[in-house]
Tab-separated table of C-alpha atoms in Angstrom:
chain	number	residue	atom	x	y	z
A	1	UNK	CA	-16.316	-64.290	44.540
A	2	UNK	CA	-19.964	-64.449	43.502
A	3	UNK	CA	-21.776	-67.665	44.390
A	4	UNK	CA	-25.388	-68.711	44.355
A	5	UNK	CA	-28.339	-68.287	42.075
A	6	UNK	CA	-30.137	-65.088	41.233
A	7	UNK	CA	-33.649	-65.707	39.914
A	8	UNK	CA	-33.905	-63.569	36.789
A	9	UNK	CA	-37.633	-63.010	37.253
A	10	UNK	CA	-36.870	-60.912	40.351
A	11	UNK	CA	-36.475	-57.906	38.040
A	12	UNK	CA	-40.275	-57.925	37.711
A	13	UNK	CA	-40.896	-57.627	41.428
A	14	UNK	CA	-39.989	-59.169	44.721
A	15	UNK	CA	-37.349	-56.655	45.724
A	16	UNK	CA	-37.428	-53.027	46.733
A	17	UNK	CA	-34.358	-51.155	45.468
A	18	UNK	CA	-32.510	-48.832	47.805
A	19	UNK	CA	-30.768	-45.674	46.557
A	20	UNK	CA	-27.658	-47.609	45.531
A	21	UNK	CA	-29.711	-50.141	43.565
A	22	UNK	CA	-31.723	-47.378	41.908
A	23	UNK	CA	-28.499	-45.680	40.877
A	24	UNK	CA	-27.177	-48.964	39.508
A	25	UNK	CA	-30.396	-49.671	37.558
A	26	UNK	CA	-30.278	-46.210	35.997
A	27	UNK	CA	-26.899	-47.116	34.418
A	28	UNK	CA	-28.017	-50.433	32.949
A	29	UNK	CA	-28.712	-50.343	29.213
A	30	UNK	CA	-30.695	-53.613	29.180
A	31	UNK	CA	-32.286	-55.769	31.857
A	32	UNK	CA	-30.436	-58.919	30.837
A	33	UNK	CA	-28.131	-61.035	32.967
A	34	UNK	CA	-24.837	-59.762	31.555
A	35	UNK	CA	-25.792	-56.094	31.818
A	36	UNK	CA	-27.143	-56.370	35.361
A	37	UNK	CA	-24.274	-58.415	36.756
A	38	UNK	CA	-21.634	-56.333	34.971
A	39	UNK	CA	-23.191	-53.230	36.551
A	40	UNK	CA	-23.007	-54.878	39.985
A	41	UNK	CA	-19.355	-55.782	39.343
A	42	UNK	CA	-18.601	-52.179	38.295
A	43	UNK	CA	-20.334	-50.816	41.392
A	44	UNK	CA	-18.376	-53.177	43.629
A	45	UNK	CA	-15.125	-52.117	41.926
A	46	UNK	CA	-15.999	-48.467	42.622
A	47	UNK	CA	-16.236	-49.436	46.306
A	48	UNK	CA	-12.877	-51.247	46.314
A	49	UNK	CA	-14.143	-54.811	45.816
A	50	UNK	CA	-12.742	-56.664	42.813
A	51	UNK	CA	-14.660	-59.740	41.668
A	52	UNK	CA	-12.578	-62.725	40.585
A	53	UNK	CA	-13.369	-65.823	38.537
A	54	UNK	CA	-16.185	-67.564	40.412
A	55	UNK	CA	-14.685	-70.977	39.626
A	56	UNK	CA	-11.258	-70.058	41.059
A	57	UNK	CA	-11.762	-72.388	44.031
A	58	UNK	CA	-14.031	-74.864	42.223
A	59	UNK	CA	-11.902	-76.068	39.310
A	60	UNK	CA	-12.350	-79.764	40.265
A	61	UNK	CA	-16.103	-79.266	39.773
A	62	UNK	CA	-15.751	-78.118	36.148
A	63	UNK	CA	-16.988	-80.567	33.497
A	64	UNK	CA	-14.272	-82.379	31.613
A	65	UNK	CA	-14.229	-83.055	27.876
A	66	UNK	CA	-15.592	-86.187	26.237
A	67	UNK	CA	-17.910	-88.869	27.528
A	68	UNK	CA	-18.697	-88.322	31.213
A	69	UNK	CA	-21.369	-91.001	31.726
A	70	UNK	CA	-21.382	-94.747	31.064
A	71	UNK	CA	-23.428	-94.351	27.894
A	72	UNK	CA	-22.308	-92.398	24.852
A	73	UNK	CA	-24.808	-90.674	22.541
A	74	UNK	CA	-25.941	-92.820	19.625
A	75	UNK	CA	-25.735	-91.648	16.012
A	76	UNK	CA	-29.166	-89.952	15.988
A	77	UNK	CA	-28.375	-88.179	19.271
A	78	UNK	CA	-25.017	-86.997	17.900
A	79	UNK	CA	-26.874	-85.507	14.920
A	80	UNK	CA	-29.221	-83.703	17.330
A	81	UNK	CA	-26.203	-82.354	19.226
A	82	UNK	CA	-24.548	-81.110	16.032
A	83	UNK	CA	-27.843	-79.515	14.970
A	84	UNK	CA	-28.380	-77.841	18.341
A	85	UNK	CA	-24.899	-76.466	19.094
A	86	UNK	CA	-25.155	-73.601	16.604
A	87	UNK	CA	-28.494	-72.445	18.043
A	88	UNK	CA	-27.405	-72.943	21.645
A	89	UNK	CA	-24.292	-70.840	21.058
A	90	UNK	CA	-26.400	-68.153	19.341
A	91	UNK	CA	-28.953	-67.823	22.167
A	92	UNK	CA	-26.172	-67.804	24.746
A	93	UNK	CA	-24.326	-65.124	22.763
A	94	UNK	CA	-27.486	-63.008	22.761
A	95	UNK	CA	-27.831	-63.554	26.558
A	96	UNK	CA	-31.231	-65.223	26.087
A	97	UNK	CA	-30.438	-68.465	27.886
A	98	UNK	CA	-27.899	-71.251	28.258
A	99	UNK	CA	-30.016	-74.285	27.401
A	100	UNK	CA	-31.731	-75.627	24.299
A	101	UNK	CA	-33.663	-78.861	23.769
A	102	UNK	CA	-33.645	-80.708	20.445
A	103	UNK	CA	-35.318	-83.856	19.120
A	104	UNK	CA	-35.090	-85.316	15.593
A	105	UNK	CA	-33.120	-82.211	14.556
A	106	UNK	CA	-35.974	-79.928	15.515
A	107	UNK	CA	-35.713	-77.173	18.116
A	108	UNK	CA	-38.097	-78.100	20.964
A	109	UNK	CA	-37.428	-75.586	23.742
A	110	UNK	CA	-35.189	-72.591	24.375
A	111	UNK	CA	-34.370	-71.379	27.874
A	112	UNK	CA	-35.238	-67.832	28.853
A	113	UNK	CA	-35.776	-66.652	32.431
A	114	UNK	CA	-37.348	-69.861	33.716
A	115	UNK	CA	-34.073	-71.751	34.097
A	116	UNK	CA	-32.668	-75.031	32.861
A	117	UNK	CA	-34.804	-77.497	34.823
A	118	UNK	CA	-38.078	-75.888	33.758
A	119	UNK	CA	-36.873	-75.771	30.149
A	120	UNK	CA	-36.150	-79.500	30.327
A	121	UNK	CA	-39.616	-80.123	31.780
A	122	UNK	CA	-41.258	-78.104	29.000
A	123	UNK	CA	-39.240	-80.008	26.369
A	124	UNK	CA	-40.389	-83.342	27.777
A	125	UNK	CA	-43.990	-82.143	27.789
A	126	UNK	CA	-43.757	-80.949	24.177
A	127	UNK	CA	-41.703	-83.727	22.561
A	128	UNK	CA	-41.774	-86.682	24.923
A	129	UNK	CA	-39.000	-89.154	25.528
A	130	UNK	CA	-35.685	-88.843	23.714
A	131	UNK	CA	-35.073	-85.109	23.992
A	132	UNK	CA	-31.445	-83.974	23.784
A	133	UNK	CA	-30.412	-81.142	26.125
A	134	UNK	CA	-27.542	-78.790	25.324
A	135	UNK	CA	-26.300	-76.427	28.037
A	136	UNK	CA	-23.601	-73.975	26.990
A	137	UNK	CA	-21.541	-71.122	28.302
A	138	UNK	CA	-21.751	-67.806	26.515
A	139	UNK	CA	-19.197	-67.402	23.708
A	140	UNK	CA	-17.498	-64.654	25.761
A	141	UNK	CA	-18.485	-66.067	29.151
A	142	UNK	CA	-17.435	-63.798	32.012
A	143	UNK	CA	-16.320	-66.422	34.511
A	144	UNK	CA	-16.950	-63.998	37.380
A	145	UNK	CA	-20.699	-64.641	37.213
A	146	UNK	CA	-23.547	-66.621	35.619
A	147	UNK	CA	-21.344	-69.658	34.980
A	148	UNK	CA	-23.472	-72.607	33.801
A	149	UNK	CA	-24.231	-75.110	36.570
A	150	UNK	CA	-25.826	-78.557	36.610
A	151	UNK	CA	-26.458	-80.977	39.421
A	152	UNK	CA	-28.647	-83.805	40.624
A	153	UNK	CA	-31.800	-81.701	40.124
A	154	UNK	CA	-30.862	-81.351	36.436
A	155	UNK	CA	-30.649	-85.124	35.991
A	156	UNK	CA	-33.894	-85.577	37.923
A	157	UNK	CA	-35.622	-83.091	35.600
A	158	UNK	CA	-34.216	-85.034	32.634
A	159	UNK	CA	-35.454	-88.341	34.046
A	160	UNK	CA	-38.977	-86.967	34.494
A	161	UNK	CA	-38.929	-85.452	30.985
A	162	UNK	CA	-37.516	-88.578	29.338
A	163	UNK	CA	-34.480	-86.631	28.095
A	164	UNK	CA	-31.658	-88.937	27.021
A	165	UNK	CA	-28.584	-86.757	26.414
A	166	UNK	CA	-26.991	-83.790	28.179
A	167	UNK	CA	-24.118	-81.860	26.631
A	168	UNK	CA	-22.078	-79.426	28.746
A	169	UNK	CA	-19.277	-77.064	27.802
A	170	UNK	CA	-16.082	-78.583	29.172
A	171	UNK	CA	-14.063	-76.335	31.467
A	172	UNK	CA	-16.906	-73.786	31.595
A	173	UNK	CA	-19.736	-75.662	33.356
A	174	UNK	CA	-19.816	-76.599	37.038
A	175	UNK	CA	-21.160	-80.003	38.075
A	176	UNK	CA	-22.388	-80.063	41.674
A	177	UNK	CA	-22.740	-83.399	43.528
A	178	UNK	CA	-20.841	-85.082	40.683
A	179	UNK	CA	-21.036	-88.630	42.094
A	180	UNK	CA	-24.800	-88.528	42.641
A	181	UNK	CA	-25.257	-86.642	39.359
A	182	UNK	CA	-23.432	-89.294	37.321
A	183	UNK	CA	-24.889	-92.228	39.275
A	184	UNK	CA	-28.425	-90.999	38.600
A	185	UNK	CA	-27.649	-90.369	34.925
A	186	UNK	CA	-26.095	-93.817	34.524
A	187	UNK	CA	-29.037	-95.494	36.241
A	188	UNK	CA	-31.436	-93.750	33.824
A	189	UNK	CA	-29.299	-94.431	30.731
A	190	UNK	CA	-28.675	-90.722	30.158
A	191	UNK	CA	-25.591	-89.910	28.094
A	192	UNK	CA	-23.587	-86.934	29.369
A	193	UNK	CA	-20.813	-85.392	27.314
A	194	UNK	CA	-18.414	-82.487	27.759
A	195	UNK	CA	-17.979	-80.442	24.592
A	196	UNK	CA	-14.553	-78.905	23.987
A	197	UNK	CA	-14.695	-75.343	22.687
């Protein structure tokens, strides 16, 4: 089972590949998350190690569907969610990122290699209070790796940015420290919803 975070920017330096890694990199068609992790999974399989669904032992941590926080999104926020879902699904499908920020039905920020929390921070800087954050799984999410994750740090980034809504894909997003995560969101008046797909 794969667990933990791999910083995507590491492909630009910070590690020295051994012969096995060099062989693996020579097989990769693109330096995106799916291609790199699929190549690692293939290499492990060749050595007798079969990766399984990374949430196999964490199912209670998966986001449920519907309203997860005390506050539900208001009508304007629901319009922002509807506007953003199509784009969020598209960028995830292209393996660009898993998070998009929207405000007043305008795209504010799109995640790339920087990660969710930095994307939220950039959205707050650009658009100010009231940003809506949508975090999605890829349309064909390989549950063995790169499963979307949120936690207390995500809510803290939202609080600093003035973001007011967080949408997660139900059954395909892990929530770490759920009690603290929801308590912090409720205290800040942040609406959190699980989208059924």
